[in-house]
Coordinates of C-alpha atoms in Angstrom, one line a residue:
Chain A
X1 CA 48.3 153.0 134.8
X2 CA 48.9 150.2 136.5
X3 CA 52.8 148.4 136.0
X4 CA 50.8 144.7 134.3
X5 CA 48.7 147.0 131.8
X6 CA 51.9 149.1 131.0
X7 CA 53.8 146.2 129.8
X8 CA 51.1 145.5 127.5
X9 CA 52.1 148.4 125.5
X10 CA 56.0 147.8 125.8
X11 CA 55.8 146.5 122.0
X12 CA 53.4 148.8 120.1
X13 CA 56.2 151.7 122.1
X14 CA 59.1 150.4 120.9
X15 CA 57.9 149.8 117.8
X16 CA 56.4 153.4 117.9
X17 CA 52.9 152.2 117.0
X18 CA 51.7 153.7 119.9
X19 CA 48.5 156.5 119.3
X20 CA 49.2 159.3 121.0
X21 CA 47.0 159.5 123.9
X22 CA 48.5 156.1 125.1
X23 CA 52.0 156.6 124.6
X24 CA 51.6 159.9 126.7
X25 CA 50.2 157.7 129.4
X26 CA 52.7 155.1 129.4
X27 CA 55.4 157.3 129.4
X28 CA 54.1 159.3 132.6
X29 CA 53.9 156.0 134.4
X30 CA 57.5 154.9 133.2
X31 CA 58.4 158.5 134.2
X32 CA 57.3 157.8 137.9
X33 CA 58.3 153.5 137.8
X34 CA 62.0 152.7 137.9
X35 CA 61.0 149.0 137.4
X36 CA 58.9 149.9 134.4
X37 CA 61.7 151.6 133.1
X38 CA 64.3 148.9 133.6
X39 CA 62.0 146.1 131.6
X40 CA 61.5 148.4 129.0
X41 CA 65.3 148.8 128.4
X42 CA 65.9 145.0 129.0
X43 CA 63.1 144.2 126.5
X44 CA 64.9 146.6 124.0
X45 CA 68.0 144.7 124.8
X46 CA 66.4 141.5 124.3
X47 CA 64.9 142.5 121.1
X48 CA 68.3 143.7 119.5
X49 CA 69.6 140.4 120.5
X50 CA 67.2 138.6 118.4
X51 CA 66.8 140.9 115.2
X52 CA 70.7 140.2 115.0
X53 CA 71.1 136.2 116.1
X54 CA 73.1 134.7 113.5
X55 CA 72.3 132.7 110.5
X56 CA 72.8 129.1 110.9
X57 CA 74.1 127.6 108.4
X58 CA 72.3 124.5 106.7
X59 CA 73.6 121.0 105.8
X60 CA 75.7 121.0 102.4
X61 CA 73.7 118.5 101.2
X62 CA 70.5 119.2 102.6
X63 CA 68.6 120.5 99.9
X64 CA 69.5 118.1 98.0
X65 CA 68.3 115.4 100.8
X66 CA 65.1 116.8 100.6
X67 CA 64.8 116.4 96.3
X68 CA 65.6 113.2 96.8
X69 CA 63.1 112.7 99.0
X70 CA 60.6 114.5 96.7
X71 CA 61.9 112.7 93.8
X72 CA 61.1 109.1 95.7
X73 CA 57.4 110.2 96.9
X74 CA 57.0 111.2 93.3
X75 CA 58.4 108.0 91.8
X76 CA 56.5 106.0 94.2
X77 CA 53.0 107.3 93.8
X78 CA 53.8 106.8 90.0
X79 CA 52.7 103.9 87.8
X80 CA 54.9 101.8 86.4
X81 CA 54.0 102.6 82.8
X82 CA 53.6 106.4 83.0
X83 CA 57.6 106.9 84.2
X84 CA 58.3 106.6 80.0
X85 CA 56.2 108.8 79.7
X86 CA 57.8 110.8 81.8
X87 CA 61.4 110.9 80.9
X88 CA 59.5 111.9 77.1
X89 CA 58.2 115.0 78.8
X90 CA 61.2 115.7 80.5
X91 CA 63.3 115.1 76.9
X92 CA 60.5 117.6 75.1
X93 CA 60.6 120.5 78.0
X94 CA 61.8 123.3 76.2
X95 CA 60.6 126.1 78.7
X96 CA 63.7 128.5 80.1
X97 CA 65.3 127.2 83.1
X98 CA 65.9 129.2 86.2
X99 CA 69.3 130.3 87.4
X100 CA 72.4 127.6 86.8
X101 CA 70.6 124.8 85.1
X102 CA 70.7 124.9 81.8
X103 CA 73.6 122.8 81.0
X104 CA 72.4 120.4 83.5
X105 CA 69.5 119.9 81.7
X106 CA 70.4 119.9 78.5
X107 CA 72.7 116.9 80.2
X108 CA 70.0 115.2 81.2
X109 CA 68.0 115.3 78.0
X110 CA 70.9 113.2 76.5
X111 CA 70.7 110.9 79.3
X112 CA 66.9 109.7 79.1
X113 CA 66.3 108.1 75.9
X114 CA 69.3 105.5 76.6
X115 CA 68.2 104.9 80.4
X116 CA 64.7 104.7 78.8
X117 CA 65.8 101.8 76.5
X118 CA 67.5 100.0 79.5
X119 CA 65.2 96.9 80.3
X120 CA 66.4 93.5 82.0
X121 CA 67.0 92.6 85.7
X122 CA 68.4 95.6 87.5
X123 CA 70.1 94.9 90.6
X124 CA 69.8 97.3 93.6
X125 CA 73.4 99.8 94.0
X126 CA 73.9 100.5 97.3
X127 CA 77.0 103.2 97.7
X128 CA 78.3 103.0 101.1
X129 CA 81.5 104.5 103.1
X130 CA 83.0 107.7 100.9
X131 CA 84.3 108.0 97.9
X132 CA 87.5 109.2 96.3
X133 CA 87.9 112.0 93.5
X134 CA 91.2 112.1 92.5
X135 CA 90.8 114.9 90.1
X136 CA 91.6 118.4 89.1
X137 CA 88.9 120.8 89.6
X138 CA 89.6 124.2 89.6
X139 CA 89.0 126.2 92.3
X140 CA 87.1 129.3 91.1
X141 CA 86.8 132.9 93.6
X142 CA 88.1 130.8 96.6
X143 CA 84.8 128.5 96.2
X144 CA 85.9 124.5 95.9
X145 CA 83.8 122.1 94.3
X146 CA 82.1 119.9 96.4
X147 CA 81.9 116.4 94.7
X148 CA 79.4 113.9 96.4
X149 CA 77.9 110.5 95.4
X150 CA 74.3 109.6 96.4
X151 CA 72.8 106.7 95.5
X152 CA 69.4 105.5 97.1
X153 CA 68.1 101.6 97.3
X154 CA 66.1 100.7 94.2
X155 CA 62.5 99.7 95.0
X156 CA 61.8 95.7 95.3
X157 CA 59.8 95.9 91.8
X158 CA 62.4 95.0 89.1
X159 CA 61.7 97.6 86.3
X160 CA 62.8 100.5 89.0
X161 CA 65.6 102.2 87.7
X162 CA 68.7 102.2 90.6
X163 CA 70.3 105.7 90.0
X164 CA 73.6 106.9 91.9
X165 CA 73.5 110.7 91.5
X166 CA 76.7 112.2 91.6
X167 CA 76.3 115.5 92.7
X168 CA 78.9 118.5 91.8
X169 CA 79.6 121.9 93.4
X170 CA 79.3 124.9 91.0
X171 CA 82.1 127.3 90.0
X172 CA 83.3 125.4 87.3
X173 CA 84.4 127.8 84.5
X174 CA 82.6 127.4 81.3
X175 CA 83.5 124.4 78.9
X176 CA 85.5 121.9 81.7
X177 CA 85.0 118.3 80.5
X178 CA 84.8 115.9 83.2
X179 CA 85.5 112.2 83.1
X180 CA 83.2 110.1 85.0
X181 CA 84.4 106.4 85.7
X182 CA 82.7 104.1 87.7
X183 CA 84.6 101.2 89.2
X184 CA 82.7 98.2 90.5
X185 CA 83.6 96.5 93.4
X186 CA 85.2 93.3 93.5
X187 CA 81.9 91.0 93.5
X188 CA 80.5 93.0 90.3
X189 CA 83.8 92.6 88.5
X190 CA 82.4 89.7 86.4
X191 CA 79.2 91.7 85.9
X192 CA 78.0 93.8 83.1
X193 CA 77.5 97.1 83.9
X194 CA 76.4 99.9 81.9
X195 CA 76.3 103.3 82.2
X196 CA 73.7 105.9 80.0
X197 CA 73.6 103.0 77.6
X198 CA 77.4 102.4 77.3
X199 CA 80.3 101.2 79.0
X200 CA 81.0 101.8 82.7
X201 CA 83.2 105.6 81.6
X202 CA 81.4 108.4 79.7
X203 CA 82.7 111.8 79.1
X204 CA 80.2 114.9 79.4
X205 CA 81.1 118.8 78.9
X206 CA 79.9 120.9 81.4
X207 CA 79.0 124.3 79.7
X208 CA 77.7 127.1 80.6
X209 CA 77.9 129.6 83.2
X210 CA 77.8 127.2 86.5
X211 CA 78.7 130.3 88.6
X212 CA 76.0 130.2 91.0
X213 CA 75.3 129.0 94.6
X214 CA 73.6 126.0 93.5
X215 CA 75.6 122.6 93.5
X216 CA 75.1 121.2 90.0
X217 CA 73.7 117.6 89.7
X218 CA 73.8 114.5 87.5
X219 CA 72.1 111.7 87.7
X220 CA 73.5 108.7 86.2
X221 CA 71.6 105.5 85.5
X222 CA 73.3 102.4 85.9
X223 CA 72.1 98.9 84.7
X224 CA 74.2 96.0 86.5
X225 CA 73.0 92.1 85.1
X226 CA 71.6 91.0 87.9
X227 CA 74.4 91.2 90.8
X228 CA 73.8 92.7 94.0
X229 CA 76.6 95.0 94.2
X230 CA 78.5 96.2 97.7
X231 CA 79.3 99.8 96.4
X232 CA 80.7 101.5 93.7
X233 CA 83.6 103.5 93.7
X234 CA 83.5 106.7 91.8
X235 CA 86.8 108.2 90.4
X236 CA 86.4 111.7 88.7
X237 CA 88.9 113.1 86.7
X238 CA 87.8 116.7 85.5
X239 CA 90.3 118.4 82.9
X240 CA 93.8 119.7 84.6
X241 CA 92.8 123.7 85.1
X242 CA 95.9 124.3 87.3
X243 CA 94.5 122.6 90.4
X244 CA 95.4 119.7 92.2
X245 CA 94.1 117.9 95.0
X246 CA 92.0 115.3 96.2
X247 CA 88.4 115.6 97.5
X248 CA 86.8 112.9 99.7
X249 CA 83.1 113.3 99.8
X250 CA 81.0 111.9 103.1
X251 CA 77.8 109.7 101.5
X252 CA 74.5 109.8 102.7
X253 CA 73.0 112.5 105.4
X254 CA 74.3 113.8 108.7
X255 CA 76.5 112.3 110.5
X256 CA 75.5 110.5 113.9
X257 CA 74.6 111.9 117.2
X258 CA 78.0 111.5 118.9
X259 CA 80.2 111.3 116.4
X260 CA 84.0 110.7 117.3
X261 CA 86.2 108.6 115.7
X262 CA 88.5 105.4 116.8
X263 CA 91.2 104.7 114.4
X264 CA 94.7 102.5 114.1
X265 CA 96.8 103.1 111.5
X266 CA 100.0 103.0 110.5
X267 CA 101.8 104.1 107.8
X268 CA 98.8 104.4 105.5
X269 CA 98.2 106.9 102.2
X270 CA 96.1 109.5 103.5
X271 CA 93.5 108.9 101.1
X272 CA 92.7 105.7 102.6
X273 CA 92.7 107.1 105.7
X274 CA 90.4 110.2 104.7
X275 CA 88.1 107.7 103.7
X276 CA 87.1 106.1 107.1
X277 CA 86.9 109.8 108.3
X278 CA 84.8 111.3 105.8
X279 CA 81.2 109.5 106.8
X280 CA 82.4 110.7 110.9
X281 CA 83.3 114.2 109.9
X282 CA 79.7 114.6 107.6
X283 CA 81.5 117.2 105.6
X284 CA 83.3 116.8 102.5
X285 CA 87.7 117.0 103.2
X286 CA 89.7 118.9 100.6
X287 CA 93.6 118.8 100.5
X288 CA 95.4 121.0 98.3
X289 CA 98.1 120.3 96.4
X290 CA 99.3 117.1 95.9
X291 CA 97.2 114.9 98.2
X292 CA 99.3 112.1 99.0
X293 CA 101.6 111.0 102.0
X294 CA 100.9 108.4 104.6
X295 CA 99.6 108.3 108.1
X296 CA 100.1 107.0 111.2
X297 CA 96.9 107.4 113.5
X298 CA 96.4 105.7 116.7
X299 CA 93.1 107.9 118.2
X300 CA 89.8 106.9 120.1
X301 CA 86.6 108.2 120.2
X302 CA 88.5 111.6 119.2
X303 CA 86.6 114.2 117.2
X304 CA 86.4 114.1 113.7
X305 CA 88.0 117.6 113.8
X306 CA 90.8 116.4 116.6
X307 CA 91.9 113.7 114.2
X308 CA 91.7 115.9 110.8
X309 CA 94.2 118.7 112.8
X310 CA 96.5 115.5 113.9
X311 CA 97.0 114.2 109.8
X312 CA 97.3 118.0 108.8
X313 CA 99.8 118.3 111.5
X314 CA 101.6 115.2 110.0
X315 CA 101.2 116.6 106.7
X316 CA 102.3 119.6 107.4
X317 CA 99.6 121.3 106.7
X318 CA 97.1 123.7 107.9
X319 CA 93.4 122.7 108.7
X320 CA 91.3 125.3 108.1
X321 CA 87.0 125.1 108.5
X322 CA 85.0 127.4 105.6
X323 CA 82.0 127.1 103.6
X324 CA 81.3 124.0 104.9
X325 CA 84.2 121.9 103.9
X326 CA 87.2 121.1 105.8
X327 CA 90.5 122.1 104.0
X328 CA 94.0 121.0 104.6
X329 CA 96.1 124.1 102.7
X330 CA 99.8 124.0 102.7
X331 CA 102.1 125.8 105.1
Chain B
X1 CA 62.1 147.7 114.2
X2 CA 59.4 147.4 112.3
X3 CA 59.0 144.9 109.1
X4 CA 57.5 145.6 106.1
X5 CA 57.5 142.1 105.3
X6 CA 58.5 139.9 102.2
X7 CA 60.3 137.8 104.7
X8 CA 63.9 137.2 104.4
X9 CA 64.1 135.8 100.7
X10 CA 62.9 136.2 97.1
X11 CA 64.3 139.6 96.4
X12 CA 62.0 141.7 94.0
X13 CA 61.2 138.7 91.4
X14 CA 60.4 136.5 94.6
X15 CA 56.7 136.3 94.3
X16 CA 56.6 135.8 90.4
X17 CA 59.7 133.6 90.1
X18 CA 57.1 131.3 92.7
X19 CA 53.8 131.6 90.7
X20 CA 56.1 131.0 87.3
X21 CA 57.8 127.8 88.8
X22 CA 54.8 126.8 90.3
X23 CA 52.9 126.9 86.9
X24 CA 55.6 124.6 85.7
X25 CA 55.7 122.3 87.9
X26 CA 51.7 121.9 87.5
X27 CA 52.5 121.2 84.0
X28 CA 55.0 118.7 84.8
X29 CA 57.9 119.9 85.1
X30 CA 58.9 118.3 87.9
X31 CA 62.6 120.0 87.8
X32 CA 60.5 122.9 89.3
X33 CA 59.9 121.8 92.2
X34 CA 63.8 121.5 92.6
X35 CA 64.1 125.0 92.2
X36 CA 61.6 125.8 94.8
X37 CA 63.2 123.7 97.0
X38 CA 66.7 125.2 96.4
X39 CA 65.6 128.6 96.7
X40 CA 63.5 128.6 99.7
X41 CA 65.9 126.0 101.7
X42 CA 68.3 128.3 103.8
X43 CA 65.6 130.2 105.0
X44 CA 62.9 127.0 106.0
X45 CA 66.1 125.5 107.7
X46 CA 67.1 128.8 109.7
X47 CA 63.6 128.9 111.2
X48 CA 63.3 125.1 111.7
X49 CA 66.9 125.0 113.5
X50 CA 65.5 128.5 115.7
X51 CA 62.4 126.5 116.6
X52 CA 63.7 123.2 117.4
X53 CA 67.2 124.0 118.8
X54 CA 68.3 120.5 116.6
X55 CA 70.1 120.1 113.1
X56 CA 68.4 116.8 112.5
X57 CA 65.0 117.6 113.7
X58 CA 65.1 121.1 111.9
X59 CA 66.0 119.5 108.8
X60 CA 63.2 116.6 109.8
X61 CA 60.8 119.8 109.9
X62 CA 62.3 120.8 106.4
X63 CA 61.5 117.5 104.8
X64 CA 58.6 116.9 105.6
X65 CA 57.2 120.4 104.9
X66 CA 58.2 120.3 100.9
X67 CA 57.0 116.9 100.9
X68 CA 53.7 118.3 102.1
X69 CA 53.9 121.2 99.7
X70 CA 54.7 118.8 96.8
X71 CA 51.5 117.1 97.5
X72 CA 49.6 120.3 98.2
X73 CA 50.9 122.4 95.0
X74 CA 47.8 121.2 92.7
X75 CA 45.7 122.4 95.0
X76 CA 47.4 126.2 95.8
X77 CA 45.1 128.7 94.5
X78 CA 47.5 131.2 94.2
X79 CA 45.5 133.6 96.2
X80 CA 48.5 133.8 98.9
X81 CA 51.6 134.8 98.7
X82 CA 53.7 130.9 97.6
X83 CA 56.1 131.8 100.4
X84 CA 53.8 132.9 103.2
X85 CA 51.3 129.4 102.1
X86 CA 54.9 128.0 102.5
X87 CA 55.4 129.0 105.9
X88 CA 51.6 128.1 107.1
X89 CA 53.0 124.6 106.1
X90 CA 55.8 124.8 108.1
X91 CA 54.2 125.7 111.0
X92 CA 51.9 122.8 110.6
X93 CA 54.2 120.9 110.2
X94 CA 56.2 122.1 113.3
X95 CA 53.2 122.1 115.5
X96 CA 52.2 118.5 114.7
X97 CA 55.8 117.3 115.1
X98 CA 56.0 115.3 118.2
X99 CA 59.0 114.8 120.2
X100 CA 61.3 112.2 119.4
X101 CA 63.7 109.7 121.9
X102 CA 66.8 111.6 121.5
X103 CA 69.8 111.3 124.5
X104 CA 70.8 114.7 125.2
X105 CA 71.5 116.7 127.7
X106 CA 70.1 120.2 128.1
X107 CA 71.3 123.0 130.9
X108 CA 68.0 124.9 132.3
X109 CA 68.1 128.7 131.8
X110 CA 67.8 128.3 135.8
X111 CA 70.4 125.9 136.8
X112 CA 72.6 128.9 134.6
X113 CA 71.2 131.8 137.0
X114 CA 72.5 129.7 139.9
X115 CA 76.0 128.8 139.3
X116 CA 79.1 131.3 139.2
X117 CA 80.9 132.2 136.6
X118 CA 83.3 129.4 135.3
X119 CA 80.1 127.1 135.7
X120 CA 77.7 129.2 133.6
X121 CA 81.2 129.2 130.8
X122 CA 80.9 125.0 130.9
X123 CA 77.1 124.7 131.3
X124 CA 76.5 126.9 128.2
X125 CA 78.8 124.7 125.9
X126 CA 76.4 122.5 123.7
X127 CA 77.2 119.0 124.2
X128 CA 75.1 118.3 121.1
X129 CA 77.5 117.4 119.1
X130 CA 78.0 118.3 115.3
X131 CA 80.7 120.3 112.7
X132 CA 81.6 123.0 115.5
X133 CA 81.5 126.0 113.0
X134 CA 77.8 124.8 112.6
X135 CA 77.1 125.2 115.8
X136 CA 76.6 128.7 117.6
X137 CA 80.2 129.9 117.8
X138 CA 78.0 133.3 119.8
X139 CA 77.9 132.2 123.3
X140 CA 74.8 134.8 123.3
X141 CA 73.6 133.4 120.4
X142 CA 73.6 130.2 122.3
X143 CA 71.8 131.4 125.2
X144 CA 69.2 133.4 123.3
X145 CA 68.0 130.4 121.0
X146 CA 67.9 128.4 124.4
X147 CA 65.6 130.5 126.1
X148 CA 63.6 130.5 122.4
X149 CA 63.1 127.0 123.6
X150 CA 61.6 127.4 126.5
X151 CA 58.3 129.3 125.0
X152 CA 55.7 127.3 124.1
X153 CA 55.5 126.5 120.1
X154 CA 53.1 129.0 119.0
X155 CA 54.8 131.8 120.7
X156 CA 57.9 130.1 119.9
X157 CA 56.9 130.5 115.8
X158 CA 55.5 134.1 116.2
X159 CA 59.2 135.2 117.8
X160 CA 61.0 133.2 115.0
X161 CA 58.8 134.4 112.3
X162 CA 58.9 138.0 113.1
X163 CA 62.3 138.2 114.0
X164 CA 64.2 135.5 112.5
X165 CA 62.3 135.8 109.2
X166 CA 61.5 139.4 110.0
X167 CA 57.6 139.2 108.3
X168 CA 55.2 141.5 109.1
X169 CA 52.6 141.2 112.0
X170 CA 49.9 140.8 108.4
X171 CA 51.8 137.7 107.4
X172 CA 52.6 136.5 110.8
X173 CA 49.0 136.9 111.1
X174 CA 48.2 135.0 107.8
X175 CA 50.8 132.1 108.8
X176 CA 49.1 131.4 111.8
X177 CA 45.5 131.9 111.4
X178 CA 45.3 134.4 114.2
X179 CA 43.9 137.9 114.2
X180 CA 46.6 140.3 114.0
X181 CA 45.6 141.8 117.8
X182 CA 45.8 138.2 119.4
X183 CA 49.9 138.1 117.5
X184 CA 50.9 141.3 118.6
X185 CA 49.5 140.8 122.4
X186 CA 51.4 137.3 122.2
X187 CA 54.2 137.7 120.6
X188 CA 54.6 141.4 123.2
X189 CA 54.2 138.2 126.2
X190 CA 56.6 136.0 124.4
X191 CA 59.4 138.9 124.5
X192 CA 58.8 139.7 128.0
X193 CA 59.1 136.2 128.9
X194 CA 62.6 136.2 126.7
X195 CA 63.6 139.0 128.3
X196 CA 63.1 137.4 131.7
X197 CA 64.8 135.0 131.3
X198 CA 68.1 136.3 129.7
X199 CA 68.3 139.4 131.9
X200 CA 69.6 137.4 134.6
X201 CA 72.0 135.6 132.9
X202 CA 72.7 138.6 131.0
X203 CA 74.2 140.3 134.7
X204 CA 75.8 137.5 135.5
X205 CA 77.9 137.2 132.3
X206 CA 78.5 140.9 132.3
X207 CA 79.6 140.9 135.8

């Protein structure tokens, strides 16, 4: 057998698929070819490696990127006067949800008929730059609750219906209210806004065993009279559950190809500061205990991870990297 | 070594949890197709990432496949396995991807061979940049998904299908289109050429 045919069979050997007949003829010639015999171990090598290559490990928000961009391919191949029609359906679903949704759903239901019943000019929201949740969630088997705000440009056609979806990380115990306020910016302040049919802060109860994997997600229509809004500041308060801390969520997808960060600041609370870090550091930042304290940063083009270890440092905190947040955890 | 197949998610209510959602979805459920989505993710993304080498263009790949399956679910017959018709659209999708204008600079599995050891240490960093516990903290790792770049794209799908995904040479077979012969013969060439190329650097790390 000649050395090319031999390394034919180098799989269907190692795999022990081999018939008989063949294997005994391979294994003569690897008997009497040392450089058979070394390829053979080095493709064995090379095979462990890759059966045992490490799982990478996905976007936070990634899935969720692609919904949305199922959810706009949907709504845009839609007619106009079928999308009532389909927030009925969705209100008269009744069949058993899979895994954590049920109390997202059932939240939903509540929210279609009065974002049905919204009509009027609807201005386009766009949400930029990060967002602040200065709230109490509690932190549940080590697992912290990842709070983010999406919001995508409303269509030109003026009965699309601009939606910011504020998206919630799971491990929330069973019967945690949460307080959702939105906060216009300054050129909306004269502007009527409405949320699920009421004013701009509802209340919902998140029931339910929200113990799973799967970030939780509502999706909160919002009517504004006509103003083109500059963003919209969410603030979330959830129920104090013996944790306190302040989240600050990065919006939209990854960050960019090369991100660093230049930054002058002096004395500043480190919330403000957080939040020109955020969208450069694509990840949400969590800082236990009681997040406040100023800053002094004067950094360029540093890593977003270079300047989070310099405010932990002036903090006094530890920065730590884990399930896809970065944490600042007391000393 | 070898896989029985099943692929790396679904557990034993994989299949039916599919077909069930599936039905669902057809019906208008459109929440459905959120649950597909969410359960099949991690695993598109892992083989996207393996065969582009790129967070944004493996999550690009991602995209675009469910957005493809979305439009395609009317039409699934059910006849397949969801997950393996799944992965047939990922592979589509990966093979008709075409390259896009990104600045980056890649170090050759060559230029590596050449250079001594403190070089090999800096060339092997990925200047890529992105959350650096993202990123391959396994400096084998690191080198072993470059040389996965090398190979051309079918061979490139067969290696991370059968052992990133670790399916069976049926499904491979069933993903790609291909006679189950023609995947084992390539997929044998497509380790040999791995193995090439890493068992040089290999030596020259473990010296």
């Amino acid at each position: 057998m000649q050395c090319e045919r031999a390394q034919e069979f180098f799989s269907d050997y190692l795999e022990r698929t081999l018939d008989r007949p063949m294997t005994v003829a391979l294994e003569a010639h690897l008997a009497g070819c040392s450089g058979c015999r070394a390829e053979i171990e080095a493709l064995q090598a090379t095979w462990a490696s890759l059966d045992v290559l490490p799982e990478v490990v996905p976007p936070p928000d990634g899935a969720w990127q692609v919904i949305q961009q199922l959810r706009q391919q949907r709504e845009a191949q839609e007619p106009v006067a079928s999308a009532a029609a389909r927030t009925r359906q969705q209100q008269e679903w009744r069949s058993e949800p899979v895994g954590v949704w049920p109390a997202f759903m059932q939240w939903l239901r509540t929210l279609s008929p009065a974002s049905a019943a919204m009509g009027g000019a609807l201005a386009t929201l766009i949400v930029g730059g990060a967002f602040i949740a200065t709230g109490k969630p509690h932190i549940q088997q080590g697992i912290v609750p990842a709070i983010g705000v999406r919001a995508h440009q409303a269509a030109a056609r003026p009965t699309d219906r601009p939606t910011i979806s504020v998206l919630f990380g799971s491990m929330t115990p069973a019967g945690q209210e949460v307080n959702v306020r939105l906060t216009p910016t300054t050129n909306l302040k004269d502007a009527l806004v409405r949320v699920n049919g009421g004013g701009i802060q509802f209340t919902h109860a998140v029931s339910g065993d929200l113990s799973g994997a799967r970030p939780l997600e509502l999706t909160v229509p919002v009517q504004t009279a006509g103003k083109q809004s500059e963003a919209f500041r969410l603030s979330l308060d959830a129920k104090p559950n013996g944790y306190q801390g302040l989240i600050v969520v990065p919006l939209g997808g990854q960050p960019e190809q090369g991100a660093s960060i230049s930054l002058t600041v002096v004395e500043k609370p480190v919330e403000e500061v957080l939040r020109q870090v955020a969208p450069r550091a694509g990840l949400p930042i969590v800082v236990d205990g009681v997040g406040t304290g100023t800053v002094t940063l004067q950094v360029a083009e540093a890593s977003p991870r270079a300047v989070l270890a310099e405010i932990a440092d002036q903090l006094q905190m530890n920065l730590a990297a884990e399930g896809g947040v970065y944490r600042l955890v007391a000393r | 070594m070898r896989h029985s197949g099943s692929g790396a998610q679904g557990g034993r209510n994989g299949p039916e949890e599919d077909l069930e959602l599936i039905r669902r979805f057809r019906a208008g459920d459109y929440q459905a197709m959120e649950v597909l989505v969410q359960k099949h993710y991690r695993t598109v993304f892992n083989l996207a990432y393996r065969l582009s080498g790129d967070y944004d263009d493996a999550q690009d790949i991602v995209s675009e496949a469910f957005i493809r399956v979305q439009n395609a679910l009317p039409n699934f017959r059910g006849d397949a396995n969801f997950s393996t018709w799944l992965y047939r659209i990922v592979k589509n999708v990966f093979l008709d991807e075409r390259k896009k204008q990104r600045v980056r600079s890649h170090s050759s599995l060559e230029e590596m061979v050449d250079l001594d050891d403190s070089a090999v240490s800096r060339q092997v960093e990925d200047p890529t940049p992105g959350p650096e516990w993202l990123m391959e903290r396994n400096e084998q790792a690191e080198i072993i998904q470059r040389a996965v770049l090398t190979l051309p794209k079918t061979q490139r799908l067969m290696i991370g299908l059968y052992h990133f995904q670790h399916r069976s040479y049926d499904e491979i077979a069933e993903i790609m289109g291909l006679p189950i012969g023609t995947v084992k013969s390539r997929l044998n060439r497509a380790r040999l050429a791995l193995k090439s190329k890493l068992h040089s650097v290999r030596e020259l790390l473990e010296s």
